[in-house]
Amino acid sequence: MVKSIKGEKADLAPKEYIEKLFDGEAENFEHHLVDQLHYCLPKKIGLLAVNLLQHLPVAEGKVALDLGCGTGLIGQALKPWVAEIHGVDLSKKMLDQAKKKEIYSQLVQGDILEFLEENHLNKNYHLITAVDVFVYLGVLEKLFSAVACRLAQAMKSVFLFSVELLEDDQVDYQLLPTGRYAHSLGYLKKLSAEHGFTVSHVEPTSIREERGQPVPGVIMVLNLS
Ligand SMILES: C[S@@+](CC[C@H](N)C(=O)[O-])C[C@H]1O[C@@H](n2cnc3c(N)ncnc32)[C@H](O)[C@@H]1O
C-alpha cells in the first residue's frame, strides 16, 4: 500500500497480505462484492462459457482450473459446462466458503504460480480461469508461460481472465492507489502472442463499483494456437 501511494514499482502483492486480506473478508465477501459493489463477472463468464466450452471434445472430460477461486463464484458459473473443476487460492477461509458449495473436486491452498509450475495434481486443463485475480499480480510473464504449459493441447483449450484496464498502452501494468494493479491491453496482447495464444474475445466491462463509480476492465479469452 505504501508503494502504491508513493507510486513506486512493485511487481506482485505479497502473499501474506493477500492471505490476511481475504481471510478477513471471506465471510462477508459475496454480500459485499455482489450485493453492494455490483460485481458482475461471474454472471458474464457464465454467459460466455456456453459458447466457449460447447466446442471442446466431450470425451476429454472438460476439466477446468479456477485460479484464485475465492468463495467459488466462478466455479458456480462454470459448473454446468465442465465435468470437473479444481480451485486454488491463498486464503484458507475463502477456500472454506468455496468448499461449502460442493462444486470443486479439488481445492488447494497455495499460490497460483507455484501451483501451476509444480503441477502436483498432474493434470492438464481444458479451461483455466483467473477472474479478478490479476489485480494482485502486476507482472504476468511467468504466469502466462505456466498456463500455456498446463493447458491441454486439445483444440480450443481456453485461458479466460479479467483485468482492471490501464488505458496507456505504453505501460505494461501499474499499481494503483487502491493497492490493485491495472494492465494495458497492449501488454496482454504482447504476452498472448509470446506464449502461443490467439486472442479470441475481448469484452470491455465494468468490474464492480468503487465509490459509486464503475471500475473499467476487460474480460479476455485466449485459445492455444
Ligand atoms: C477478488 S477475489 C476473486 C475471487 C473469484 N475469482 C471471484 O471472481 O469471485 C481474489 C482472490 O484471489 C486470491 N489470490 C490473489 N492472489 C493470489 C495468488 N497469488 N495465489 C492464489 N490466490 C490468490 C485471493 O485470495 C482471493 O480469494
Coordinates of C-alpha atoms and ligand atoms in Angstrom, one line a residue:
M1 CA 0.0 0.0 0.0
V2 CA 2.9 2.4 0.8
K3 CA 4.4 1.7 -2.6
S4 CA 1.1 2.2 -4.3
I5 CA 0.6 5.6 -2.6
K6 CA 4.2 6.7 -3.4
G7 CA 3.9 5.5 -7.0
E8 CA 6.9 3.1 -6.5
K9 CA 7.4 0.0 -8.6
A10 CA 6.2 -3.4 -7.1
D11 CA 5.7 -6.4 -9.3
L12 CA 3.4 -8.5 -7.1
A13 CA 1.3 -8.1 -3.9
P14 CA 3.0 -10.0 -1.0
K15 CA 1.3 -13.4 -0.3
E16 CA 1.0 -12.7 3.4
Y17 CA -1.0 -9.5 2.5
I18 CA -3.4 -11.4 0.2
E19 CA -3.9 -14.2 2.7
K20 CA -4.7 -11.9 5.6
L21 CA -6.9 -9.6 3.4
F22 CA -9.1 -12.4 2.1
D23 CA -9.1 -14.4 5.3
G24 CA -10.6 -11.3 6.9
E25 CA -13.2 -10.8 4.1
A26 CA -14.2 -14.4 3.4
E27 CA -17.4 -14.5 5.4
N28 CA -18.8 -11.2 4.1
F29 CA -17.1 -11.4 0.6
E30 CA -20.1 -12.3 -1.5
H31 CA -22.6 -10.0 0.1
H32 CA -20.1 -7.1 0.0
L33 CA -18.9 -7.7 -3.6
V34 CA -22.0 -8.9 -5.4
D35 CA -24.8 -7.1 -3.5
Q36 CA -23.1 -3.8 -2.6
L37 CA -20.4 -3.3 -5.2
H38 CA -22.3 -5.0 -8.1
Y39 CA -19.6 -7.4 -9.0
C40 CA -20.9 -8.8 -12.3
L41 CA -18.1 -11.0 -13.7
P42 CA -19.4 -14.4 -12.6
K43 CA -22.7 -13.7 -14.5
K44 CA -20.9 -12.6 -17.6
I45 CA -18.5 -15.5 -17.5
G46 CA -21.4 -17.9 -17.1
L47 CA -22.9 -16.5 -20.4
L48 CA -19.5 -16.7 -22.2
A49 CA -18.9 -20.3 -21.0
V50 CA -21.9 -21.6 -23.1
N51 CA -20.2 -20.6 -26.3
L52 CA -16.6 -21.3 -25.3
L53 CA -17.0 -24.8 -23.9
Q54 CA -19.5 -26.4 -26.1
H55 CA -16.8 -26.7 -28.8
L56 CA -14.4 -28.7 -26.6
P57 CA -14.5 -32.5 -27.1
V58 CA -16.7 -34.1 -24.5
A59 CA -14.6 -37.3 -24.5
E60 CA -11.8 -35.4 -22.9
G61 CA -13.9 -34.6 -19.9
K62 CA -13.6 -30.8 -20.0
V63 CA -11.6 -30.3 -16.8
A64 CA -11.3 -26.7 -15.6
L65 CA -8.9 -24.9 -13.2
D66 CA -10.0 -21.8 -11.4
L67 CA -7.0 -19.7 -10.3
G68 CA -7.8 -17.5 -7.2
C69 CA -11.1 -19.3 -6.9
G70 CA -12.1 -17.4 -3.8
T71 CA -15.5 -18.4 -2.5
G72 CA -16.3 -20.2 -5.7
L73 CA -18.5 -17.7 -7.6
I74 CA -16.7 -18.6 -10.9
G75 CA -16.9 -22.3 -10.2
Q76 CA -20.7 -21.9 -9.7
A77 CA -21.0 -20.1 -13.1
L78 CA -18.9 -22.7 -14.9
K79 CA -20.2 -25.9 -13.3
P80 CA -22.9 -26.7 -15.9
W81 CA -20.4 -26.7 -18.7
V82 CA -17.5 -28.7 -17.3
A83 CA -17.1 -32.2 -16.0
E84 CA -14.7 -31.4 -13.2
I85 CA -13.3 -28.2 -11.7
H86 CA -10.3 -27.6 -9.5
G87 CA -9.7 -24.4 -7.4
V88 CA -6.5 -22.9 -5.9
D89 CA -6.4 -19.9 -3.6
L90 CA -4.0 -18.5 -1.0
S91 CA -6.8 -17.8 1.5
K92 CA -7.9 -20.8 3.6
K93 CA -11.1 -19.0 4.7
M94 CA -12.1 -18.2 1.1
L95 CA -11.5 -21.9 0.3
D96 CA -13.7 -22.9 3.3
Q97 CA -16.5 -20.9 1.7
A98 CA -15.9 -22.5 -1.8
K99 CA -15.9 -26.0 -0.2
K100 CA -19.4 -25.4 1.1
K101 CA -20.7 -25.0 -2.5
E102 CA -19.7 -28.6 -3.3
I103 CA -18.6 -27.7 -6.8
Y104 CA -14.8 -28.2 -6.8
S105 CA -13.5 -31.7 -6.8
Q106 CA -10.1 -30.4 -5.7
L107 CA -9.4 -27.3 -3.6
V108 CA -5.8 -26.4 -2.9
Q109 CA -4.4 -23.7 -0.7
G110 CA -1.4 -22.1 -2.3
D111 CA 0.0 -19.5 -4.7
I112 CA -1.4 -19.8 -8.2
L113 CA 2.0 -19.6 -10.0
E114 CA 3.6 -22.2 -7.7
F115 CA 0.6 -24.4 -8.2
L116 CA 0.9 -24.2 -12.0
E117 CA 4.6 -24.7 -12.0
E118 CA 4.6 -27.7 -9.7
N119 CA 1.5 -29.3 -11.2
H120 CA 1.3 -31.7 -8.3
L121 CA -2.2 -32.8 -9.3
N122 CA -0.6 -34.0 -12.6
K123 CA -3.3 -32.6 -14.7
N124 CA -3.7 -30.6 -17.9
Y125 CA -6.8 -28.5 -18.2
H126 CA -9.2 -27.6 -21.0
L127 CA -10.1 -24.3 -19.3
I128 CA -8.1 -22.1 -17.0
T129 CA -9.7 -19.1 -15.4
A130 CA -8.3 -16.2 -13.4
V131 CA -11.1 -13.8 -12.6
D132 CA -10.4 -10.6 -10.6
V133 CA -7.1 -12.1 -9.5
F134 CA -4.5 -10.3 -11.7
V135 CA -5.4 -7.2 -9.7
Y136 CA -2.9 -8.7 -7.2
L137 CA -0.2 -9.6 -9.7
G138 CA 1.5 -6.9 -11.8
V139 CA 4.0 -8.9 -13.8
L140 CA 2.4 -11.8 -15.7
E141 CA 5.2 -13.3 -17.9
K142 CA 5.7 -16.4 -15.8
L143 CA 2.0 -16.8 -15.2
F144 CA 1.3 -16.9 -19.0
S145 CA 4.1 -19.3 -19.6
A146 CA 2.9 -21.7 -16.8
V147 CA -0.7 -21.5 -18.0
A148 CA 0.4 -22.4 -21.6
C149 CA 2.1 -25.5 -20.2
R150 CA -0.9 -26.6 -18.1
L151 CA -3.5 -26.3 -20.9
A152 CA -4.3 -29.4 -22.7
Q153 CA -3.1 -29.3 -26.3
A154 CA -6.8 -30.1 -27.3
M155 CA -8.2 -27.7 -29.9
K156 CA -9.7 -24.6 -28.4
S157 CA -8.3 -25.1 -24.8
V158 CA -9.2 -21.8 -23.2
F159 CA -7.5 -19.3 -20.9
L160 CA -10.1 -16.8 -19.6
F161 CA -9.2 -13.9 -17.3
S162 CA -10.2 -10.4 -16.3
V163 CA -8.1 -7.3 -15.6
E164 CA -8.7 -3.8 -14.5
L165 CA -7.9 -1.7 -17.5
L166 CA -4.9 0.6 -17.8
E167 CA -5.7 2.9 -20.7
D168 CA -2.0 3.8 -21.5
D169 CA -0.7 1.1 -23.9
Q170 CA 2.9 2.3 -23.5
V171 CA 2.9 1.0 -19.9
D172 CA 2.5 -2.8 -19.2
Y173 CA 0.9 -2.5 -15.7
Q174 CA 0.5 -0.1 -12.9
L175 CA -0.1 -0.4 -9.2
L176 CA -3.0 2.0 -8.4
P177 CA -3.6 3.9 -5.2
T178 CA -6.3 1.3 -4.4
G179 CA -3.5 -1.2 -3.9
R180 CA -4.7 -3.1 -7.0
Y181 CA -3.0 -3.5 -10.4
A182 CA -4.3 -2.4 -13.7
H183 CA -3.0 -3.9 -17.0
S184 CA -2.9 -2.5 -20.5
L185 CA -4.4 -4.3 -23.5
G186 CA -1.1 -3.8 -25.3
Y187 CA 0.8 -5.8 -22.6
L188 CA -1.8 -8.6 -22.5
K189 CA -1.8 -8.9 -26.3
K190 CA 2.0 -9.0 -26.4
L191 CA 2.1 -11.7 -23.7
S192 CA -0.6 -13.7 -25.6
A193 CA 1.5 -13.7 -28.8
E194 CA 4.7 -14.5 -27.0
H195 CA 3.2 -17.6 -25.3
G196 CA 1.4 -19.1 -28.3
F197 CA -2.2 -17.8 -27.6
T198 CA -4.7 -16.4 -30.1
V199 CA -6.9 -13.7 -28.6
S200 CA -10.5 -14.8 -29.4
H201 CA -12.6 -12.4 -27.3
V202 CA -12.0 -9.0 -25.6
E203 CA -15.0 -7.8 -23.7
P204 CA -14.9 -4.3 -22.1
T205 CA -16.9 -4.4 -18.9
S206 CA -17.4 -2.7 -15.5
I207 CA -15.8 -5.0 -12.9
R208 CA -17.6 -3.6 -9.9
E209 CA -18.3 -0.2 -8.4
E210 CA -15.9 1.9 -6.4
R211 CA -17.3 4.9 -4.5
G212 CA -20.4 4.6 -6.7
Q213 CA -18.4 4.7 -10.0
P214 CA -17.9 1.7 -12.4
V215 CA -14.3 0.3 -12.4
P216 CA -13.4 -0.2 -16.1
G217 CA -12.0 -3.6 -17.0
V218 CA -11.9 -6.3 -19.7
I219 CA -12.6 -10.0 -19.9
M220 CA -10.2 -11.7 -22.3
V221 CA -10.5 -15.2 -23.8
L222 CA -7.4 -16.8 -25.3
N223 CA -7.0 -20.1 -27.2
L224 CA -3.9 -22.0 -27.6
S225 CA -3.0 -21.6 -31.2
Ligands
LIG1 C1 -11.3 -10.6 -5.7 S1 -11.1 -12.3 -5.2 C2 -11.9 -13.1 -6.7 C3 -12.4 -14.5 -6.4 C4 -13.0 -15.2 -7.5 N1 -12.1 -15.4 -8.6 C5 -14.2 -14.5 -8.0 O1 -14.2 -13.9 -9.1 O2 -15.2 -14.4 -7.2 C6 -9.4 -12.6 -5.5 C7 -9.0 -14.0 -5.0 O3 -7.7 -14.3 -5.5 C8 -6.9 -14.8 -4.5 N2 -5.5 -14.6 -4.8 C9 -4.9 -13.4 -5.1 N3 -3.6 -13.6 -5.4 C10 -3.3 -14.9 -5.3 C11 -2.2 -15.7 -5.5 N4 -1.0 -15.2 -5.9 N5 -2.3 -17.1 -5.4 C12 -3.5 -17.6 -5.0 N6 -4.6 -16.9 -4.8 C13 -4.5 -15.6 -4.9 C14 -7.4 -14.2 -3.2 O4 -7.0 -14.9 -2.0 C15 -8.9 -14.1 -3.5 O5 -9.6 -15.2 -3.0

